[in-house]
Coordinates of C-alpha atoms and ligand atoms in Angstrom, one line a residue:
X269 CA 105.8 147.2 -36.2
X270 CA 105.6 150.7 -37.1
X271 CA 104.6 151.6 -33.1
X272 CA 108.5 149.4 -32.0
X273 CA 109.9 151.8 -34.4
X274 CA 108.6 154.9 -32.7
X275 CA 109.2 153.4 -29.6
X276 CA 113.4 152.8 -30.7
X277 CA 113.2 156.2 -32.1
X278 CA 112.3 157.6 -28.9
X279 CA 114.4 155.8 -26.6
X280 CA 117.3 156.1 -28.6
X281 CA 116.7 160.2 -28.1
X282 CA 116.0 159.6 -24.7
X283 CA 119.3 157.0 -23.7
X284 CA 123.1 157.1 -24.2
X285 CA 124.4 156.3 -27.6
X286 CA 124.5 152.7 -28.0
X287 CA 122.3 151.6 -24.8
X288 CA 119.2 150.6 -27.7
X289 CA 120.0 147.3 -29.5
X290 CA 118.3 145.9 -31.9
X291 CA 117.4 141.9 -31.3
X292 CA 120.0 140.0 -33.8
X293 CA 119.5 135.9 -33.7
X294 CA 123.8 135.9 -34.3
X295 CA 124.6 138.2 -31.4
X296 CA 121.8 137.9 -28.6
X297 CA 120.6 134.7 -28.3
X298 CA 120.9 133.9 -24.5
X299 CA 118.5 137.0 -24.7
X300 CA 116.0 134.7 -25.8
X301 CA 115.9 132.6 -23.4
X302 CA 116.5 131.3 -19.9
X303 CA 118.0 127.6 -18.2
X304 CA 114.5 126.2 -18.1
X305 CA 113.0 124.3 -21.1
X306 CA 110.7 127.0 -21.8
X307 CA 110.4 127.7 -25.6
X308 CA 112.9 130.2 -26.9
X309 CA 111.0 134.1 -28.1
X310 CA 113.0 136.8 -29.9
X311 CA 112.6 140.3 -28.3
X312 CA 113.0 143.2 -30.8
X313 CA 114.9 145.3 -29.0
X314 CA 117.5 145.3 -25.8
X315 CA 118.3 147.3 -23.3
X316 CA 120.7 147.1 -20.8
X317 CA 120.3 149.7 -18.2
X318 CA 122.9 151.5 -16.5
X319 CA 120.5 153.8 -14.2
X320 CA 117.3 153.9 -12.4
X321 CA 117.1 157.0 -14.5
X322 CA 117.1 154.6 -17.6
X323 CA 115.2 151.9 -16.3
X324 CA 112.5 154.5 -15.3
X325 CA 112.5 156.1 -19.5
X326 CA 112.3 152.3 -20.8
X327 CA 109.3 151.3 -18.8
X328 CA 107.8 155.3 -19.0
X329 CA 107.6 154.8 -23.3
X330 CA 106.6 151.2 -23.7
X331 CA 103.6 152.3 -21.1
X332 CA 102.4 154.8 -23.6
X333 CA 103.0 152.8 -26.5
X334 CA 101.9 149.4 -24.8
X335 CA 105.1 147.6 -25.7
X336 CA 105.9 144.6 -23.3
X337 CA 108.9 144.8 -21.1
X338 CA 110.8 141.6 -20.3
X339 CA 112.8 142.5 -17.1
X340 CA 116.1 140.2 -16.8
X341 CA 119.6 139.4 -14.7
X342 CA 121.4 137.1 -15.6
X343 CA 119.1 134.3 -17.1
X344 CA 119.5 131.7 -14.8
X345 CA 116.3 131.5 -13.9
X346 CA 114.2 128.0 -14.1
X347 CA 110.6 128.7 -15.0
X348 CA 110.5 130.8 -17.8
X349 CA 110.6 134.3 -16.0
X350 CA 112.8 136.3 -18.4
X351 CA 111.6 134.9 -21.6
X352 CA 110.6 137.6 -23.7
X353 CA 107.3 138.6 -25.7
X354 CA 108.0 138.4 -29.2
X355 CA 107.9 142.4 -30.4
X356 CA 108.7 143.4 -26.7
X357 CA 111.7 144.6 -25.1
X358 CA 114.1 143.0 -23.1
X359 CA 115.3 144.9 -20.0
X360 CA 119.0 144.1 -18.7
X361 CA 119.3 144.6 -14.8
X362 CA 122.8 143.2 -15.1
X363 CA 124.8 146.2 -15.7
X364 CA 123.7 147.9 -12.4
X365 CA 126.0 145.9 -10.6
X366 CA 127.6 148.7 -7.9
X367 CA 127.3 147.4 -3.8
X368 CA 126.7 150.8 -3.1
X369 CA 126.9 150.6 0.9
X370 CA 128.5 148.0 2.9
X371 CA 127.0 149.2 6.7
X372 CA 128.9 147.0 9.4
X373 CA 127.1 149.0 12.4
X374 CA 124.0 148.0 11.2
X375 CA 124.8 144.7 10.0
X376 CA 122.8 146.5 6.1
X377 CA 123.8 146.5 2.7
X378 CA 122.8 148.4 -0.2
X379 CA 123.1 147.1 -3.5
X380 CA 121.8 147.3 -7.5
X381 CA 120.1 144.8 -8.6
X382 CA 122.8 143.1 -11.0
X383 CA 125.4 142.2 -8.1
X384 CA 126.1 138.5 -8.4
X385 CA 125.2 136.6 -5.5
X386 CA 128.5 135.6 -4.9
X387 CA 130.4 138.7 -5.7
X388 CA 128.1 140.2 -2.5
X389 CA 128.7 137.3 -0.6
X390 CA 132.9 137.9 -0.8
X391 CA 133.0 141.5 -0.4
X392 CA 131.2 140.8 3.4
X393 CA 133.0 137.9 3.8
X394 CA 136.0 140.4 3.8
X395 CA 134.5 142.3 6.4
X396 CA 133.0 139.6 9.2
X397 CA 129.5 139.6 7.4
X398 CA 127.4 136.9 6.0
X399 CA 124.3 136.7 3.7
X400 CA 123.0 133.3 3.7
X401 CA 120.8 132.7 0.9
X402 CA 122.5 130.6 -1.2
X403 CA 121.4 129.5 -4.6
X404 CA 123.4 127.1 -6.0
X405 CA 123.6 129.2 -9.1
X406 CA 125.1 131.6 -6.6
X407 CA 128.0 131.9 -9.0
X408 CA 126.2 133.5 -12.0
X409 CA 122.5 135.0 -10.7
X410 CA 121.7 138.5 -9.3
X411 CA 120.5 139.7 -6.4
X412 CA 118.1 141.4 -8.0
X413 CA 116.9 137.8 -9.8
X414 CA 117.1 136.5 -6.4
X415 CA 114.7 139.2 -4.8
X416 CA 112.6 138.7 -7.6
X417 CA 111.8 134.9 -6.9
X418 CA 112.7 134.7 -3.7
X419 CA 115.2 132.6 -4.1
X420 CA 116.3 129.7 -1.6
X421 CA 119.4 127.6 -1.0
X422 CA 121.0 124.8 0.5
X423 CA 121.1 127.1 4.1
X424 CA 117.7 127.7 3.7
X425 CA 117.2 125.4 6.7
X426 CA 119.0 127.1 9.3
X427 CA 118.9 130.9 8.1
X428 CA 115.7 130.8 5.6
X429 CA 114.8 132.4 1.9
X430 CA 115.8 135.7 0.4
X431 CA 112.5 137.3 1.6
X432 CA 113.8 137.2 5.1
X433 CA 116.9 139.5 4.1
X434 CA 114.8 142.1 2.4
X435 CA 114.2 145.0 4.5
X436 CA 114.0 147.7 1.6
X437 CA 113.5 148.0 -2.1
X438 CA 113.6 150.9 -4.8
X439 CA 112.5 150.5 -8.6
X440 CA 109.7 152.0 -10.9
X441 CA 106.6 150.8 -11.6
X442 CA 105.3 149.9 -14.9
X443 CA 104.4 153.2 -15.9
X444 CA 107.9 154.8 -15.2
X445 CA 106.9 156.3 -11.6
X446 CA 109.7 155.5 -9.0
X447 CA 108.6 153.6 -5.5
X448 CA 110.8 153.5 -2.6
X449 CA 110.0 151.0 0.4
X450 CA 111.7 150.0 3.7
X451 CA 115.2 151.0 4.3
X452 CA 118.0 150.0 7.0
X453 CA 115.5 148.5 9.2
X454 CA 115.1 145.5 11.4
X455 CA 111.1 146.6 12.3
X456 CA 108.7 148.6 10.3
X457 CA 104.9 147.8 10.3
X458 CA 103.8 150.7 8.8
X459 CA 101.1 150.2 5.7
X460 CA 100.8 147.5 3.5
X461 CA 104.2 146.0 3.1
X462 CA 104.8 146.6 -0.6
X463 CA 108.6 145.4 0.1
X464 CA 107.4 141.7 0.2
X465 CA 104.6 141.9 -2.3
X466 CA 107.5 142.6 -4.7
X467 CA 109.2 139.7 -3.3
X468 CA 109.0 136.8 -5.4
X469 CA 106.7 138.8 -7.7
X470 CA 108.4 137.5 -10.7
X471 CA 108.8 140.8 -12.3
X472 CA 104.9 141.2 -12.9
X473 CA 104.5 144.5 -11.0
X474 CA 107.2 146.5 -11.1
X475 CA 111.4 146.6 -11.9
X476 CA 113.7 146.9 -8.4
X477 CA 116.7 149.0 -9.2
X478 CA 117.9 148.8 -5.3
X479 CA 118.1 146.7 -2.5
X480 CA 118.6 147.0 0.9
X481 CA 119.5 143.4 2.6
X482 CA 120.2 142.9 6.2
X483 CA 122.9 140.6 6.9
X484 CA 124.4 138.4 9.5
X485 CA 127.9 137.8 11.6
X486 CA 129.9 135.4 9.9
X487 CA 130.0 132.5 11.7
X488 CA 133.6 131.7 12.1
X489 CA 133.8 127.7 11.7
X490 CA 131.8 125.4 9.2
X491 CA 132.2 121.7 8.9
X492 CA 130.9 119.5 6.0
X493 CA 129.8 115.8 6.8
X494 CA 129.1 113.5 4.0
X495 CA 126.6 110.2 4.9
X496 CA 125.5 107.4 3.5
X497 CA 122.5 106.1 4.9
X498 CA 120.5 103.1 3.6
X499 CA 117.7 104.7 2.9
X500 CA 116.1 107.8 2.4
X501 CA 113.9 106.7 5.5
X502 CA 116.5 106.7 7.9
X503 CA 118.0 109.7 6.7
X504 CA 114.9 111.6 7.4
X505 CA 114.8 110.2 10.8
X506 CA 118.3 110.9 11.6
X507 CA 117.7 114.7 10.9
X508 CA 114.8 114.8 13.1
X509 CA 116.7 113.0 15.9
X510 CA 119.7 115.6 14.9
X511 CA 117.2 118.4 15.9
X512 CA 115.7 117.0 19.2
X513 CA 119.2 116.6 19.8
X514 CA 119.0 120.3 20.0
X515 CA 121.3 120.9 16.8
X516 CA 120.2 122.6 13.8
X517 CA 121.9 122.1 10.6
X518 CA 122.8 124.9 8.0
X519 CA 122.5 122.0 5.2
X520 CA 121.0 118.8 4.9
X521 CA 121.3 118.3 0.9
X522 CA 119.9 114.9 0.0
X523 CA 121.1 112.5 -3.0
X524 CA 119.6 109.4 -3.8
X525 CA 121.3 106.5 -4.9
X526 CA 120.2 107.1 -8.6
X527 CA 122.0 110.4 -8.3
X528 CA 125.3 109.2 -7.2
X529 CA 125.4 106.5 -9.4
X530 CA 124.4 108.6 -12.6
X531 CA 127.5 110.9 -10.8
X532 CA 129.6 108.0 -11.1
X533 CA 129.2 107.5 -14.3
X534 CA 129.6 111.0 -15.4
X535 CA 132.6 112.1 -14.1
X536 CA 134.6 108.3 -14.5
X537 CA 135.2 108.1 -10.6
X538 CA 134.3 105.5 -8.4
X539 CA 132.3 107.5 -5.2
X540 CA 132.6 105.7 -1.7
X541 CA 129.2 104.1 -1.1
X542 CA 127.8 104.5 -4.4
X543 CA 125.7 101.9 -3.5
X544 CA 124.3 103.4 -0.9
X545 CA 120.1 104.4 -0.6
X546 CA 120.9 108.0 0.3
X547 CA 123.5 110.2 0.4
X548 CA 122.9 113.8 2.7
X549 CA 125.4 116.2 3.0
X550 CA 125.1 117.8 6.3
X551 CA 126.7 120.9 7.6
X552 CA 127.4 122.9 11.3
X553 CA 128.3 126.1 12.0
X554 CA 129.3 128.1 14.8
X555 CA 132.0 130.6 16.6
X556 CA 134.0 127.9 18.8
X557 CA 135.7 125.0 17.2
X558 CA 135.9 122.6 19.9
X559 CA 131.9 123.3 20.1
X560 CA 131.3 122.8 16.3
X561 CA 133.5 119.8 16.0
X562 CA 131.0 118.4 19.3
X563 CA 127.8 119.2 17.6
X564 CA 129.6 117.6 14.3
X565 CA 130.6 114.0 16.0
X566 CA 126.7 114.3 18.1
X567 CA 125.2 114.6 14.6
X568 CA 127.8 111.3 13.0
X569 CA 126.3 108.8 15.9
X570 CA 122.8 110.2 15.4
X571 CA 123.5 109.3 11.5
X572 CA 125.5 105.7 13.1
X573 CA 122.2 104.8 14.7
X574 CA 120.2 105.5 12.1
X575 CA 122.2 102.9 10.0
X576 CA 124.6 105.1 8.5
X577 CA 127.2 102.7 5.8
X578 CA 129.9 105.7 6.6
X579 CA 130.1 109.1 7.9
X580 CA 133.4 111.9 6.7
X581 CA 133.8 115.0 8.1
X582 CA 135.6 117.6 5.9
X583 CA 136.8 120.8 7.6
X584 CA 139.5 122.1 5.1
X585 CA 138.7 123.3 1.6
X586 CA 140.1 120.4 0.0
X587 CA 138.1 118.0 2.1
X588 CA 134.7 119.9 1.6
X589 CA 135.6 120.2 -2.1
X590 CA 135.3 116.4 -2.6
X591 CA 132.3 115.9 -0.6
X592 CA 130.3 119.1 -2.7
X593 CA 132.2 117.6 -6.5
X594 CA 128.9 115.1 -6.1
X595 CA 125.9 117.3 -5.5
X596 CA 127.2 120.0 -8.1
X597 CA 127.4 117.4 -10.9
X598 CA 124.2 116.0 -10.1
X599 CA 122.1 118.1 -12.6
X600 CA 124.8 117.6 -15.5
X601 CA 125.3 114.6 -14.9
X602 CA 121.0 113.3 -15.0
X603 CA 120.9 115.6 -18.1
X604 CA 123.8 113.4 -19.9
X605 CA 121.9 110.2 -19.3
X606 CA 118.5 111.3 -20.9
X607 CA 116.9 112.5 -23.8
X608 CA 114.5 114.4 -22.1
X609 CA 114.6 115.9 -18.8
X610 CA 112.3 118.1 -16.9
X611 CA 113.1 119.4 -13.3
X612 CA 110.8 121.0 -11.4
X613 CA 110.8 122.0 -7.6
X614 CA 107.7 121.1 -5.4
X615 CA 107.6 121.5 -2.0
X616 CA 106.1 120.0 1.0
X617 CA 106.2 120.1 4.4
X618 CA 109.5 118.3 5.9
X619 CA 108.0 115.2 7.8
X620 CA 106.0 114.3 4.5
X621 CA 109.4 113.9 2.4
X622 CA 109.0 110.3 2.6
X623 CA 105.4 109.7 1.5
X624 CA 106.0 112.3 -1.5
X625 CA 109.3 110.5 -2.7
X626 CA 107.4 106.7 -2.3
X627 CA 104.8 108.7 -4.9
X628 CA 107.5 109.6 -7.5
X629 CA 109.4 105.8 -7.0
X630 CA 105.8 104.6 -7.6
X631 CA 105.5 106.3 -11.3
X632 CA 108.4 104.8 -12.4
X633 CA 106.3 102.1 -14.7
X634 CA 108.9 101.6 -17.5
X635 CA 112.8 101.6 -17.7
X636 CA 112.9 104.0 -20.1
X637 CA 111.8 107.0 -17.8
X638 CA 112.5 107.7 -14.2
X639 CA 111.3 110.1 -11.6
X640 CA 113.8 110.8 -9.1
X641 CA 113.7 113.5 -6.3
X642 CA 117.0 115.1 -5.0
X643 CA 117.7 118.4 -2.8
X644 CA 116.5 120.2 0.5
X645 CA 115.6 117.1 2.7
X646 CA 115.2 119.3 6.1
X647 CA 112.7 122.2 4.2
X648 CA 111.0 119.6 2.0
X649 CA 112.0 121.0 -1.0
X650 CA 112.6 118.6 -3.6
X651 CA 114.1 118.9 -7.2
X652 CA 112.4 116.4 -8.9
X653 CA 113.6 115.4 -12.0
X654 CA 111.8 113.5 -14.8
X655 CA 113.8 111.6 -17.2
X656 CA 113.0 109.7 -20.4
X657 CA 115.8 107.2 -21.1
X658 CA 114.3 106.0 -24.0
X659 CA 110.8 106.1 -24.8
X660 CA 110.1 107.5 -28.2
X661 CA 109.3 110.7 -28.7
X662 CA 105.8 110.7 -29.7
X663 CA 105.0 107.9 -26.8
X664 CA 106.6 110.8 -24.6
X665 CA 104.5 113.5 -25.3
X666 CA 101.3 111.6 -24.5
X667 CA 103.0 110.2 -21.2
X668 CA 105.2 113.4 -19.4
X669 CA 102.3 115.5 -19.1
X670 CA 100.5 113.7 -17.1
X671 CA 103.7 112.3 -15.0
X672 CA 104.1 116.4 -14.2
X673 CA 100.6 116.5 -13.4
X674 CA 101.0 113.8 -11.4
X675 CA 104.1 115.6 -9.7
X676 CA 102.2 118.2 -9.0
X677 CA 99.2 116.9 -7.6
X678 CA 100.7 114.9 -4.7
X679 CA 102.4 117.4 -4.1
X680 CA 99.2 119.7 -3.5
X681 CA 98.1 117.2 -2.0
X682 CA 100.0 116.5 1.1
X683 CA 99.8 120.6 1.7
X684 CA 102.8 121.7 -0.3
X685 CA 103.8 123.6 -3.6
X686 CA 104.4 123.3 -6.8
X687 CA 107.2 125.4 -6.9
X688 CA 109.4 126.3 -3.7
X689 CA 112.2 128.2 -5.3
X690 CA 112.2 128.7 -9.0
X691 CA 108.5 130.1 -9.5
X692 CA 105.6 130.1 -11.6
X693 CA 107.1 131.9 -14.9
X694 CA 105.6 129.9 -17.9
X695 CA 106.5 126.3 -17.0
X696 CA 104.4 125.9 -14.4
X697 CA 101.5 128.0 -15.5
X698 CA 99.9 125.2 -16.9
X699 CA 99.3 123.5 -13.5
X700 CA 98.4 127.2 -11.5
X701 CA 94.8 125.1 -11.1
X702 CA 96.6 122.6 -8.3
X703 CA 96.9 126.0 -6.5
X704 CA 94.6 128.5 -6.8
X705 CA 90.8 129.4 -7.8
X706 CA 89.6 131.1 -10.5
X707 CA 88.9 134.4 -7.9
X708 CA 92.2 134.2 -6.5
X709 CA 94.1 134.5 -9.8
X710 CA 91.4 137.0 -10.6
X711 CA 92.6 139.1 -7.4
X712 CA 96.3 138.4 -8.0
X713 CA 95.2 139.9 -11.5
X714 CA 93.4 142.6 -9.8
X715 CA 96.3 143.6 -7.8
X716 CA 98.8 143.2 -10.9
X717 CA 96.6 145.9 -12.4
X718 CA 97.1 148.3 -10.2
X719 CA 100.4 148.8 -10.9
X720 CA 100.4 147.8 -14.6
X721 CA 97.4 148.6 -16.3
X722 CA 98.7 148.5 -19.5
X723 CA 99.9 144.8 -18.8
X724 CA 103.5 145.1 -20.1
X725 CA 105.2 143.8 -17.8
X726 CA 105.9 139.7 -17.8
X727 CA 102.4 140.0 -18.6
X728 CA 102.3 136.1 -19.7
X729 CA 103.5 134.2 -16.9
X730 CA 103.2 133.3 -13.3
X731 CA 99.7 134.4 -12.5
Ligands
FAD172 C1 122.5 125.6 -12.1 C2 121.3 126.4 -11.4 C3 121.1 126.2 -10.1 C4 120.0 126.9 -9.5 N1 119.8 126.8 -8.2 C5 118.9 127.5 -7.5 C6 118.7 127.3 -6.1 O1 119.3 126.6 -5.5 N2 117.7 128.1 -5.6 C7 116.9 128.9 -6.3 O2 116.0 129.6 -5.7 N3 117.1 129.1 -7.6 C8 118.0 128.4 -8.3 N4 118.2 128.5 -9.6 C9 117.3 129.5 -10.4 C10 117.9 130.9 -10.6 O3 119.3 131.0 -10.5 C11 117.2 131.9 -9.6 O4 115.8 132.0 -9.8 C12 117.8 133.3 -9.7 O5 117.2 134.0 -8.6 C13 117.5 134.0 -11.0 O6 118.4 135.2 -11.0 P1 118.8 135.8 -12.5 O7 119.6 137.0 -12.2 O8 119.3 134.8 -13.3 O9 117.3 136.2 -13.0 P2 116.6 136.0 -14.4 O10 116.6 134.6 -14.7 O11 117.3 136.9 -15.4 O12 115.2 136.6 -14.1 C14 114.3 135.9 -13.2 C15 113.0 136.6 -13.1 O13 113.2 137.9 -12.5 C16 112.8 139.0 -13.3 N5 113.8 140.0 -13.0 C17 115.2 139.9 -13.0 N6 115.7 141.0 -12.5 C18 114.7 141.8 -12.1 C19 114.6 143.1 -11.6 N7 115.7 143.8 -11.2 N8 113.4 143.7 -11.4 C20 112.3 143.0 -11.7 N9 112.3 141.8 -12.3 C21 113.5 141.2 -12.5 C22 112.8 138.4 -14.7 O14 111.9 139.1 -15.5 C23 112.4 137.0 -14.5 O15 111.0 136.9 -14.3 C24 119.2 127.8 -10.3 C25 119.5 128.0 -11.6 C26 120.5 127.3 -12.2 C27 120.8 127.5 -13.7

């Protein structure tokens, strides 16, 4: 304690009055703790940086003194990541939130970390341009958060993950030195690429205080088409006769009927087809209208012969509105209905879908849990979600282990994940074995200590 003291001391000499907090349980509790179900820590002290200048002091004196350093947006994340270390600090990205470069010629942006997702996603709206990555906490995280895990998205399908934005990065290192990687550009092979090591790091090696994204054209017409299919069978086939068709989706969002029912209930409204084995929101984008609207009616008979119940296509706001009302309220709505629920997001690869959502119907032994699988059907990224609707809770805790095990392992063992968005963190270091060998978390280790010796940085989690 004595050594957190010194280290206040000197960063309250070193930063703006004010920018040192100490940790109150009244005032800073989201500080403690993230949206997954990761156990809440107290930090000692906070810091929310307004500079790389600041950022680079904060990591430069908890080197010396060994103090660890939780890096954090916004919180949003769902594995853990910006938990603190009890007697560590917590340092806030959020407040470097300036797009500092909007480049239309070369289709670049430039940004601090703690822009919102969406906030980006308007300004170059404004101005013809489009970045697609799309979390559906897009709302509320930072780009910086997003870089961090690599974020995915519903569009994931047709214009791929955050790392295929990043073309440059600036931050410091654990011990306070400053890196700058990459920059406005569409090629660069030179050296090791230290730009997508940092990637999906999960703020183990180093803290990104700027980003350079490339972005695209805005694609000037999007239509929505709701489906119900039968099953979850024939919805998988209809996408795959969708793309020998030649068309490729940005979206095909998948809800099972347990979803839309528990939807139902939640919000009090009856929803067209509840009944229904699948529901998969598609969507098509493109420059010409008349073409869009063709590639939209090709995709509707696709879904017709692959026993569709009903196909809408929304167009205006209004219309898409209603369609995207059901997959936002899926989460709340699962979480009202249990006592428990865990959500974690394997993936696989696309055509195995099928087989790996049989597996999780298959461990639903008792009516008072469920496994359910919702999400990305055409990337094979599935939000799994395990329930317990009423089993007690010591009965629980000997059986939901080794249902997430269980989880896991299939998927492992049909060549996927077990994470495809949210990342390791803490809640899925326990099952790190389904991945990887003792020598390769020794060389992730080996490579974390190169650029943290000290081991301060998110030093508990995802390796
Ligand atoms: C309702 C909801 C829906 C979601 N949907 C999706 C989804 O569709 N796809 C998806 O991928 N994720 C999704 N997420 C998860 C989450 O929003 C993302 O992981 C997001 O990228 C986290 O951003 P954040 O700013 O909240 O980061 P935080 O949660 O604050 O931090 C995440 C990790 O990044 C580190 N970190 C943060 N900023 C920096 C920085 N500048 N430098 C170094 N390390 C840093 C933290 O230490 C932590 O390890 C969802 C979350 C919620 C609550």
């Amino acid at each position: 304690l004595n050594t957190l003291k010194l280290v206040q001391q000197k960063l309250e000499t070193a930063l703006p009055k004010g920018r040192v907090v100490l940790f109150s349980r009244d005032d800073h509790d989201e500080y403690t703790k993230d949206y997954s179900s990761a156990a809440p820590v107290e930090p000692s002290l906070i810091v929310e940086a307004e500079s790389q200048d600041e950022v680079a002091t904060v990591l430069k004196v908890a080197n010396d003194f060994k103090v660890p350093v939780t890096p954090r947006g916004t919180g949003t994340g769902k594995s853990g990541g910006s938990v603190p270390l009890p007697e560590g600090i917590v340092l806030g990205l959020k407040s470097m939130n300036r797009i500092l470069d909007i480049d239309v010629a070369n289709k670049m942006v430039v940004v601090e970390p703690g822009v919102i997702t969406k906030t980006l996603q308007d300004e170059l709206e404004k101005v013809g341009l489009f970045y697609p990555p799309d979390p559906s906490s897009y709302k509320i995280c930072t780009i910086g958060g997003n870089v961090i895990e690599n974020a995915g998205g519903p569009k994931a399908l047709k214009y791929g993950v955050t790392a295929e934005y990043v073309v440059g990065l600036k931050g410091v290192w654990a011990n306070g030195k400053r890196f700058e990687y990459g920059g406005k550009l569409y090629k660069n092979v030179a050296g090791y690429n230290f730009v997508q090591l940092l990637v999906g790091s999960e703020g183990t090696l180093g803290v990104i205080t700027e980003i350079t994204l490339r972005v695209r054209l805005l694609p000037k017409v999007q239509t929505d088409i709701l489906v119900a299919f039968n099953s979850v069978e024939d919805a998988s086939k209809a996408l795959l006769a969708i793309q020998n068709a030649r068309i490729q989706p940005v979206i095909a969002e998948l809800m099972d009927k347990t979803c839309v029912k528990a939807v139902e209930s939640f919000l009090g409204n009856s929803i067209p087809n509840s009944h229904a084995g699948a529901h998969v929101i598609f969507q098509v984008d493109g420059n010409d209208s008349d073409h869009t609207q063709k590639e939209a009616e090709i995709l509707s008979d696709l879904c017709r012969q692959h026993n569709a119940l009903d196909v809408s296509l929304a167009t205006t706001d209004k219309e898409k509105e209603v369609i995207w009302n059901v997959r936002r309220n899926v989460s709340e709505a699962l979480t009202a209905f249990s006592e428990h629920k865990e959500s974690v997001d394997i993936s696989v690869p696309p055509s195995k879908i099928g087989e790996y959502l049989s597996h999780i119907e298959s461990l639903n032994t008792s009516e008072n849990h469920c496994v359910l699988g919702y999400g990305h059907l055409g990337d094979g990224n599935i939000h799994v979600n395990i329930l317990n609707l009423g089993h007690s809770q010591e009965k629980w805790a000997t059986l939901f282990p080794a249902i997430e095990r269980s989880v896991f392992q299939k998927a492992v063992d049909l060549g996927g994940t077990i994470t495809g968005e949210h990342g390791i963190g803490l809640s899925k270091l326990p099952y790190i074995d389904l991945m990887f060998s003792e020598e390769d978390r020794a060389n992730m280790k080996a490579v974390k200590a190169v650029f943290d010796p000290n081991a301060i940085l998110n030093s508990d989690k995802a390796i």
